[in-house]
Amino acid sequence: MSRTRSLTTTSYAILGLLSVRSWTTYELAQQMSRSLGRIWPRAESKVYEEPRKLAEHGLAQATGERVGRRPRTRYAITPKGRLALRAWLAEPGVGPVLESEQLLQVFFAHQGSREDTLATLAATRAWAVGQNADNIAVGRAYLAGEGEFQTTVAQNMLVGAFLTEWYRVVAQWSDWAAQIVEQWPDDPSQAQPDLEALAQVVLRAQWSEQPDGP
Amino acid sequence: MSRTRSLTTTSYAILGLLSVRSWTTYELAQQMSRSLGRIWPRAESKVYEEPRKLAEHGLAQATGERVGRRPRTRYAITPKGRLALRAWLAEPGVGPVLESEQLLQVFFAHQGSREDTLATLAATRAWAVGQNADNIAVGRAYLAGEGEFQTTVAQNMLVGAFLTEWYRVVAQWSDWAAQIVEQWPDDPSQAQPDLEALAQVVLRAQWSEQPDGP
DNA sequence: TTCTTCATGTAATTAGTTACATGATTGA
DNA sequence: TCAATCATGTAACTAATTACATGAAGAA
């Protein structure tokens, strides 16, 4: 089961970009850190390395260019590459993976001070606000017709919408949690669970069993 | 900058668990895959390896036990370990990291078929519903007084609430996106952006600039 | 008594990160 | 003409994953 793929999801991310147009490695790196990185974050050096792998597999073609005396490489997708991309799009992808050091710190808040936790929550909120601002900027660029992906706005907006909602719940949750933590005593390990809030959480968790919800 | 920590966040995750009580490695692995794994997913083998590192640093103490002829190891936190944990809780953690192959597939949906995308969205929704069910089960166990963390319910419920909201937006977004994708022509690359929906997205994205929002 | 599942690890491999290096370009 | 920043990579390292191996306990 889960036959080891010769390409990683990161490979397909790059291949997907190549399906839109040809890119130099630097441009790919930019794009990853600016927009794609929000849903598939990878280090720059990876982005420099992956396209080479694609070329080895015949999914992309590398062309040497020259800027002054410096060489640079431009990659373009091949027909075989398009087929591989199509095949990947038909596969079941893995669900969202969430990783949060801050959430971990909240989980173990009983071992720290109340101020620690409030600071963490403030940082979380600030992060969400910042990300949202970036997201809006990217969106505006699309609408203004500047972005690369003019041909793919219909798809990109779905992802943009996802991010909007994501940043919003993070910020809302931070506010809500901070309100509760404010009530804690100085030593959080003595904090009593807020029963009213707890009941609310339980209620909200029922969404998937209810006939619906806005 | 970003002075290389000798411990990783994964180390602190384990250390945090040890701050509650002592655990055998198997129990730690269970806990990671059941509950902590939702905010800090790691492979089992890591969980077997990390506590050893903690012991080397003097933050945990290993005790050899025996089950029949098989050895097993139980770990307990040391005073030095508690200090290290406290110090980490006071540090600024990194914001949530999101990684989603499915979202990537939606982003590049223009290269696949409409059915591919609908299938991906259905999978995303199913994932969220499944995770939510698990989350509820974990919550119920706490409330029934079964869980480990009776002393830390006040903290855990904050994280539980976060997850509830997270799964809910994922499911809601999947439904919303599927409705839009239904309208696409057979070849998604010909899809026109749904302008009404786009305007809505832009509006909702303004939350951080508005005075508020529910 | 055998099979299955629970329990406890190790080994091999790889994906990914951090750090470094250096040429090109621009503007002060 | 110098400094800063943009552009283009490589090298070294490490965190993490996949795969494997096997003992113990309980069910059939």
Coordinates of C-alpha atoms (C1' of nucleotides) in Angstrom, one line a residue:
Chain A
M1 CA 0.0 0.0 0.0
S2 CA 1.0 3.6 -0.5
R3 CA 3.4 2.5 -3.2
T4 CA 6.4 4.9 -2.9
R5 CA 5.9 7.6 -5.5
S6 CA 9.0 8.5 -7.3
L7 CA 7.9 12.1 -7.2
T8 CA 7.0 14.0 -4.0
T9 CA 4.1 16.4 -3.6
T10 CA 6.7 19.1 -3.8
S11 CA 7.6 17.9 -7.3
Y12 CA 4.0 18.2 -8.3
A13 CA 3.8 21.7 -6.9
I14 CA 6.7 22.7 -9.1
L15 CA 5.3 20.8 -12.1
G16 CA 2.0 22.6 -11.6
L17 CA 3.7 25.9 -11.8
L18 CA 5.5 24.8 -15.0
S19 CA 2.1 23.9 -16.5
V20 CA 1.2 27.6 -16.5
R21 CA 4.4 28.9 -18.2
S22 CA 8.1 28.4 -18.1
W23 CA 10.1 29.8 -15.2
T24 CA 13.6 30.3 -14.1
T25 CA 14.5 28.8 -10.8
Y26 CA 14.6 32.1 -9.1
E27 CA 11.1 32.9 -10.3
L28 CA 10.0 29.5 -9.0
A29 CA 11.5 30.3 -5.7
Q30 CA 9.8 33.6 -5.6
Q31 CA 6.5 32.1 -6.4
M32 CA 6.9 29.5 -3.7
S33 CA 7.7 31.9 -1.0
R34 CA 5.0 34.4 -2.1
S35 CA 1.9 32.4 -3.0
L36 CA 2.2 28.7 -3.2
G37 CA 4.2 28.6 0.0
R38 CA 1.0 29.3 1.9
I39 CA -0.3 25.9 1.2
W40 CA 2.9 24.1 0.6
P41 CA 5.8 25.7 2.3
R42 CA 9.3 24.6 1.3
A43 CA 12.8 26.0 1.6
E44 CA 14.3 27.8 -1.3
S45 CA 17.0 25.3 -1.8
K46 CA 14.5 22.6 -2.4
V47 CA 12.9 24.7 -5.1
Y48 CA 16.3 24.9 -6.8
E49 CA 16.7 21.2 -6.6
E50 CA 13.3 19.8 -7.5
P51 CA 13.1 21.0 -11.2
R52 CA 16.3 19.1 -11.9
K53 CA 14.6 15.9 -10.7
L54 CA 11.7 16.7 -13.0
A55 CA 14.1 17.1 -15.9
E56 CA 15.7 13.8 -15.1
H57 CA 12.3 12.1 -15.3
G58 CA 11.6 13.8 -18.6
L59 CA 8.7 15.8 -17.2
A60 CA 10.4 19.1 -17.7
Q61 CA 13.0 20.5 -20.0
A62 CA 15.9 22.7 -18.9
T63 CA 17.3 25.4 -21.0
G64 CA 20.6 27.2 -20.1
E65 CA 20.4 30.9 -20.3
R66 CA 23.0 33.5 -19.5
V67 CA 22.9 36.8 -17.5
G68 CA 26.3 38.4 -18.1
R69 CA 28.7 35.7 -17.2
R70 CA 26.3 33.9 -14.9
P71 CA 24.4 30.9 -16.1
R72 CA 20.8 30.4 -15.2
T73 CA 18.3 27.7 -15.9
R74 CA 14.8 28.0 -17.3
Y75 CA 12.4 25.1 -17.0
A76 CA 9.5 24.2 -19.2
I77 CA 7.0 21.4 -18.9
T78 CA 7.0 18.6 -21.4
P79 CA 4.0 16.7 -22.8
K80 CA 5.0 13.8 -20.5
G81 CA 5.0 16.3 -17.7
R82 CA 1.4 17.3 -18.4
L83 CA 0.3 13.7 -18.4
A84 CA 2.0 13.1 -15.0
L85 CA 0.3 16.2 -13.6
R86 CA -3.1 15.1 -14.8
A87 CA -2.5 11.7 -13.3
W88 CA -1.6 13.3 -10.0
L89 CA -4.7 15.5 -10.0
A90 CA -6.8 12.3 -10.3
E91 CA -5.2 10.8 -7.2
P92 CA -6.6 11.2 -3.8
G93 CA -4.4 13.7 -2.1
V94 CA -3.7 13.7 1.6
G95 CA -5.9 16.0 3.8
P96 CA -4.7 19.2 5.3
V97 CA -1.8 18.9 7.8
L98 CA -1.6 21.4 10.6
E99 CA 1.4 22.0 12.7
S100 CA 1.5 24.7 15.4
E101 CA 4.1 25.3 18.0
Q102 CA 2.0 28.0 19.5
L103 CA -0.9 25.7 19.9
L104 CA 1.4 23.2 21.6
Q105 CA 2.4 26.0 24.0
V106 CA -1.2 26.7 24.8
F107 CA -1.8 23.0 25.3
F108 CA 1.0 22.9 28.0
A109 CA 0.1 26.3 29.3
H110 CA -0.4 24.9 32.8
Q111 CA 3.4 24.7 33.2
G112 CA 4.0 28.3 32.4
S113 CA 2.7 31.7 33.4
R114 CA -0.5 33.3 32.4
E115 CA 1.4 36.1 30.7
D116 CA 3.3 33.6 28.6
T117 CA 0.0 32.3 27.3
L118 CA -1.4 35.7 26.6
A119 CA 1.7 36.6 24.7
T120 CA 1.5 33.5 22.7
L121 CA -2.2 34.2 21.8
A122 CA -1.3 37.8 20.9
A123 CA 1.4 36.5 18.6
T124 CA -1.0 34.0 17.0
R125 CA -3.5 36.8 16.3
A126 CA -0.8 39.1 14.9
W127 CA 0.4 36.3 12.6
A128 CA -3.2 35.8 11.3
V129 CA -3.6 39.5 10.6
G130 CA -0.3 39.7 8.8
Q131 CA -1.0 36.7 6.7
N132 CA -4.4 38.0 5.8
A133 CA -2.9 41.3 4.7
D134 CA -0.5 39.4 2.4
N135 CA -3.4 37.3 1.1
I136 CA -5.4 40.4 0.3
A137 CA -2.4 41.9 -1.5
V138 CA -2.0 38.8 -3.7
G139 CA -5.7 38.8 -4.4
R140 CA -5.7 42.5 -5.4
A141 CA -2.8 41.9 -7.8
Y142 CA -4.8 39.1 -9.5
L143 CA -7.8 41.3 -9.9
A144 CA -5.7 44.2 -11.2
G145 CA -4.5 41.8 -13.9
E146 CA -0.9 41.8 -12.7
G147 CA -0.5 38.3 -11.5
E148 CA 0.9 35.4 -13.4
F149 CA -2.2 33.3 -13.2
Q150 CA -4.7 35.3 -15.2
T151 CA -5.8 32.2 -16.9
T152 CA -6.5 30.4 -13.7
V153 CA -8.3 32.9 -11.6
A154 CA -11.3 30.6 -11.2
Q155 CA -9.1 28.1 -9.4
N156 CA -6.9 30.5 -7.5
M157 CA -9.9 32.2 -6.0
L158 CA -11.0 29.0 -4.3
V159 CA -7.7 28.7 -2.6
G160 CA -7.7 32.4 -1.7
A161 CA -11.1 31.9 -0.1
F162 CA -9.8 29.0 1.9
L163 CA -6.9 31.1 3.2
T164 CA -9.2 34.0 4.1
E165 CA -11.4 31.7 6.2
W166 CA -8.4 30.0 7.8
Y167 CA -6.8 33.3 8.9
R168 CA -10.1 34.5 10.2
V169 CA -10.7 31.5 12.4
V170 CA -7.2 31.7 13.8
A171 CA -7.7 35.3 14.7
Q172 CA -11.2 34.8 16.1
W173 CA -10.0 31.9 18.2
S174 CA -7.1 33.9 19.5
D175 CA -9.4 36.6 20.7
W176 CA -11.8 34.2 22.3
A177 CA -9.1 32.2 24.0
A178 CA -7.4 35.3 25.3
Q179 CA -10.7 36.4 26.9
I180 CA -10.8 33.1 28.8
V181 CA -7.1 33.2 29.8
E182 CA -7.6 36.6 31.2
Q183 CA -9.8 35.0 33.8
W184 CA -7.1 32.5 34.9
P185 CA -5.3 33.0 38.2
D186 CA -1.6 33.8 38.1
D187 CA -0.8 30.2 38.2
P188 CA -2.5 28.6 35.2
S189 CA -2.3 25.1 36.7
Q190 CA -4.9 26.3 39.2
A191 CA -7.3 27.4 36.4
Q192 CA -10.7 25.9 36.5
P193 CA -12.3 25.1 33.2
D194 CA -14.8 27.7 32.0
L195 CA -17.9 25.5 32.0
E196 CA -20.0 27.9 30.0
A197 CA -17.4 28.2 27.3
L198 CA -16.9 24.4 27.4
A199 CA -20.6 23.8 26.8
Q200 CA -20.4 26.2 23.8
V201 CA -17.5 24.4 22.4
V202 CA -19.3 21.1 22.6
L203 CA -22.3 22.6 20.9
R204 CA -20.4 24.0 18.1
A205 CA -18.6 20.7 17.6
Q206 CA -21.9 19.2 16.6
W207 CA -22.0 20.8 13.2
S208 CA -21.3 17.6 11.3
E209 CA -24.3 15.9 12.9
Q210 CA -26.7 18.8 12.4
P211 CA -28.6 19.1 9.2
D212 CA -26.7 22.3 8.6
G213 CA -25.2 25.6 9.7
P214 CA -24.4 28.8 8.0
Chain B
M1 CA 19.4 35.1 14.6
S2 CA 17.3 32.1 15.3
R3 CA 20.1 30.6 17.3
T4 CA 19.9 26.9 16.6
R5 CA 18.1 25.3 19.5
S6 CA 19.5 22.1 20.8
L7 CA 16.0 20.8 21.3
T8 CA 13.4 20.7 18.6
T9 CA 9.7 21.5 19.1
T10 CA 9.1 17.8 18.9
S11 CA 11.4 17.5 22.0
Y12 CA 9.3 20.0 23.8
A13 CA 6.1 18.3 22.8
I14 CA 7.3 15.1 24.5
L15 CA 8.7 17.1 27.5
G16 CA 5.3 18.6 27.9
L17 CA 3.6 15.2 28.1
L18 CA 6.2 14.2 30.7
S19 CA 5.3 17.2 32.7
V20 CA 1.9 15.7 33.3
R21 CA 3.1 12.2 34.4
S22 CA 5.6 9.5 33.5
W23 CA 5.0 7.5 30.4
T24 CA 6.4 4.4 28.7
T25 CA 7.5 5.0 25.1
Y26 CA 4.5 3.1 23.8
E27 CA 2.1 5.3 25.7
L28 CA 3.9 8.4 24.4
A29 CA 3.5 7.1 20.9
Q30 CA -0.2 6.4 21.5
Q31 CA -0.7 9.9 22.8
M32 CA 1.0 11.5 19.9
S33 CA -1.0 9.6 17.4
R34 CA -4.3 10.1 19.2
S35 CA -4.3 13.6 20.6
L36 CA -1.1 15.6 20.3
G37 CA -0.6 14.5 16.8
R38 CA -3.4 16.8 15.7
I39 CA -1.4 19.8 16.3
W40 CA 2.1 18.3 16.0
P41 CA 2.1 15.2 13.9
R42 CA 5.2 13.0 14.0
A43 CA 6.0 9.5 13.1
E44 CA 6.1 6.8 15.8
S45 CA 9.8 6.2 15.4
K46 CA 10.5 9.8 16.3
V47 CA 8.6 9.4 19.5
Y48 CA 10.7 6.4 20.4
E49 CA 13.8 8.4 19.8
E50 CA 13.1 11.8 21.2
P51 CA 12.9 10.9 24.9
R52 CA 16.4 9.4 24.7
K53 CA 17.6 12.8 23.7
L54 CA 15.8 14.4 26.6
A55 CA 17.5 12.0 28.9
E56 CA 20.9 12.8 27.5
H57 CA 20.3 16.4 28.2
G58 CA 19.2 15.6 31.8
L59 CA 15.7 16.8 31.2
A60 CA 14.1 13.4 31.7
Q61 CA 15.1 10.2 33.5
A62 CA 14.7 6.8 32.0
T63 CA 13.8 3.8 34.1
G64 CA 14.2 0.3 32.7
E65 CA 11.1 -1.9 33.3
R66 CA 10.4 -5.4 32.2
V67 CA 7.4 -7.1 30.6
G68 CA 8.2 -10.8 30.6
R69 CA 11.6 -11.0 29.0
R70 CA 11.1 -7.8 27.0
P71 CA 12.6 -4.6 28.3
R72 CA 10.7 -1.3 28.1
T73 CA 11.6 2.2 29.1
R74 CA 9.6 4.6 31.2
Y75 CA 10.5 8.3 31.2
A76 CA 9.9 10.9 33.9
I77 CA 10.6 14.6 33.8
T78 CA 13.4 16.0 36.0
P79 CA 13.4 19.4 37.7
K80 CA 15.8 20.6 35.1
G81 CA 13.3 19.4 32.5
R82 CA 10.5 21.5 34.1
L83 CA 12.7 24.6 33.9
A84 CA 13.5 23.9 30.3
L85 CA 9.8 23.6 29.6
R86 CA 9.0 26.8 31.3
A87 CA 11.6 28.6 29.3
W88 CA 10.2 27.3 26.1
L89 CA 6.7 28.4 27.1
A90 CA 8.0 31.9 27.4
E91 CA 9.6 31.9 24.0
P92 CA 7.7 33.1 20.9
G93 CA 6.5 30.1 19.1
V94 CA 6.2 29.9 15.3
G95 CA 2.7 30.5 13.9
P96 CA 0.5 27.7 12.5
V97 CA 1.9 25.9 9.5
L98 CA -0.5 24.6 7.0
E99 CA 0.3 22.0 4.3
S100 CA -2.3 20.6 2.0
E101 CA -1.8 18.4 -1.0
Q102 CA -5.5 18.6 -1.7
L103 CA -5.5 22.4 -1.8
L104 CA -2.6 22.2 -4.2
Q105 CA -4.7 20.0 -6.4
V106 CA -7.4 22.5 -6.4
F107 CA -4.9 25.3 -7.2
F108 CA -3.9 23.4 -10.3
A109 CA -7.4 22.1 -11.1
H110 CA -7.2 23.8 -14.5
Q111 CA -5.0 20.9 -15.7
G112 CA -7.4 18.2 -14.6
S113 CA -11.0 17.3 -15.0
R114 CA -13.9 18.8 -13.2
E115 CA -14.6 15.4 -11.7
D116 CA -11.1 15.2 -10.3
T117 CA -11.7 18.4 -8.4
L118 CA -15.1 17.4 -7.1
A119 CA -13.6 14.2 -5.9
T120 CA -10.8 16.1 -4.1
L121 CA -13.3 18.4 -2.5
A122 CA -15.4 15.5 -1.4
A123 CA -12.3 13.9 0.2
T124 CA -11.5 17.1 2.0
R125 CA -15.0 17.3 3.4
A126 CA -14.9 13.6 4.5
W127 CA -11.6 14.2 6.1
A128 CA -12.9 17.1 8.1
V129 CA -16.0 15.2 9.3
G130 CA -13.8 12.3 10.3
Q131 CA -11.4 14.4 12.2
N132 CA -14.2 16.2 13.9
A133 CA -15.7 12.9 15.1
D134 CA -12.4 11.9 16.6
N135 CA -12.1 15.3 18.2
I136 CA -15.6 14.9 19.8
A137 CA -14.7 11.5 21.1
V138 CA -11.5 12.8 22.7
G139 CA -13.5 15.6 24.2
R140 CA -16.2 13.3 25.6
A141 CA -13.5 11.2 27.2
Y142 CA -12.1 14.2 29.0
L143 CA -15.6 15.2 30.2
A144 CA -16.3 11.7 31.4
G145 CA -13.2 11.9 33.5
E146 CA -11.4 9.2 31.6
G147 CA -8.6 11.1 29.9
E148 CA -5.1 11.6 31.2
F149 CA -5.3 15.3 31.5
Q150 CA -7.9 15.8 34.1
T151 CA -5.7 18.4 35.7
T152 CA -5.3 20.4 32.5
V153 CA -8.8 20.5 31.1
A154 CA -8.8 24.3 31.2
Q155 CA -5.9 24.3 28.7
N156 CA -6.9 21.4 26.6
M157 CA -10.4 22.8 25.9
L158 CA -8.8 25.8 24.3
V159 CA -7.0 23.5 21.8
G160 CA -10.1 21.4 21.4
A161 CA -12.1 24.5 20.5
F162 CA -9.4 25.5 17.9
L163 CA -9.7 22.1 16.2
T164 CA -13.5 22.3 16.2
E165 CA -13.4 25.6 14.4
W166 CA -10.7 24.4 12.1
Y167 CA -12.5 21.3 10.9
R168 CA -15.7 23.3 10.5
V169 CA -14.2 25.8 8.2
V170 CA -12.6 23.1 6.1
A171 CA -15.9 21.3 5.7
Q172 CA -17.8 24.5 5.0
W173 CA -15.3 25.6 2.5
S174 CA -15.4 22.3 0.7
D175 CA -19.1 22.6 0.3
W176 CA -18.9 26.1 -0.9
A177 CA -16.2 25.3 -3.4
A178 CA -18.0 22.2 -4.6
Q179 CA -21.0 24.3 -5.4
I180 CA -18.9 26.6 -7.6
V181 CA -17.0 23.8 -9.3
E182 CA -20.3 22.2 -10.2
Q183 CA -20.9 25.2 -12.5
W184 CA -17.6 24.7 -14.3
P185 CA -17.6 23.4 -17.8
D186 CA -16.1 19.9 -18.4
D187 CA -12.7 21.4 -19.1
P188 CA -11.9 23.5 -16.0
S189 CA -9.3 25.5 -17.9
Q190 CA -12.3 27.2 -19.6
A191 CA -14.0 28.0 -16.3
Q192 CA -14.8 31.7 -15.8
P193 CA -14.3 33.1 -12.3
D194 CA -17.6 33.4 -10.5
L195 CA -17.6 37.1 -10.0
E196 CA -20.3 37.2 -7.4
A197 CA -18.5 34.7 -5.2
L198 CA -15.2 36.5 -5.8
A199 CA -16.8 39.7 -4.5
Q200 CA -17.9 37.9 -1.5
V201 CA -14.5 36.5 -0.8
V202 CA -13.0 40.0 -1.1
L203 CA -15.5 41.3 1.4
R204 CA -15.0 38.5 3.9
A205 CA -11.2 39.1 3.7
Q206 CA -11.7 42.5 5.1
W207 CA -12.3 41.2 8.6
S208 CA -9.0 42.5 10.0
E209 CA -9.8 46.0 8.9
Q210 CA -13.3 46.1 10.2
P211 CA -14.0 47.1 13.8
D212 CA -15.2 43.5 14.3
G213 CA -17.1 40.4 13.2
P214 CA -19.0 37.7 15.1
Chain C
dT1 C1' -2.1 -24.1 19.8
dT2 C1' -2.3 -21.0 16.6
dC3 C1' -3.5 -16.4 15.0
dT4 C1' -4.0 -11.8 15.7
dT5 C1' -3.3 -7.7 17.8
dC6 C1' -0.7 -5.1 21.1
dA7 C1' 3.8 -3.5 22.4
dT8 C1' 8.8 -2.2 21.7
dG9 C1' 12.0 -1.1 19.3
dT10 C1' 16.1 -0.5 15.2
dA11 C1' 18.0 0.4 10.5
dA12 C1' 18.0 2.6 6.1
dT13 C1' 16.8 6.2 3.5
dT14 C1' 15.1 10.7 2.2
dA15 C1' 13.1 15.1 2.3
dG16 C1' 14.0 19.3 3.9
dT17 C1' 16.6 23.1 6.3
dT18 C1' 20.5 26.2 7.5
dA19 C1' 24.4 28.2 6.1
dC20 C1' 27.4 29.7 2.9
dA21 C1' 29.3 31.8 -1.5
dT22 C1' 29.3 34.8 -5.2
dG23 C1' 28.0 37.3 -9.6
dA24 C1' 24.8 41.1 -11.4
dT25 C1' 22.4 45.4 -11.0
dT26 C1' 21.0 49.6 -9.3
dG27 C1' 21.2 53.8 -7.0
dA28 C1' 23.6 57.1 -3.8
Chain D
dT1 C1' 32.9 53.6 -7.0
dC2 C1' 30.9 51.6 -3.2
dA3 C1' 27.1 49.5 -0.8
dA4 C1' 23.0 47.3 -0.9
dT5 C1' 20.1 44.2 -2.8
dC6 C1' 18.7 41.0 -6.4
dA7 C1' 19.7 36.6 -8.4
dT8 C1' 21.7 31.8 -8.6
dG9 C1' 23.2 28.4 -6.8
dT10 C1' 26.0 24.4 -3.7
dA11 C1' 27.3 21.9 0.6
dA12 C1' 26.7 20.1 5.0
dC13 C1' 23.7 18.6 8.1
dT14 C1' 19.5 16.9 10.5
dA15 C1' 14.8 15.9 11.3
dA16 C1' 11.7 12.8 9.9
dT17 C1' 9.7 8.9 7.4
dT18 C1' 9.2 4.1 5.8
dA19 C1' 10.2 -0.4 6.4
dC20 C1' 11.4 -4.1 9.0
dA21 C1' 11.8 -7.3 13.1
dT22 C1' 10.1 -9.6 17.0
dG23 C1' 8.3 -10.6 21.8
dA24 C1' 3.8 -10.8 24.8
dA25 C1' -0.9 -11.4 25.6
dG26 C1' -5.4 -12.7 24.7
dA27 C1' -8.9 -14.8 21.7
dA28 C1' -10.7 -18.6 19.0

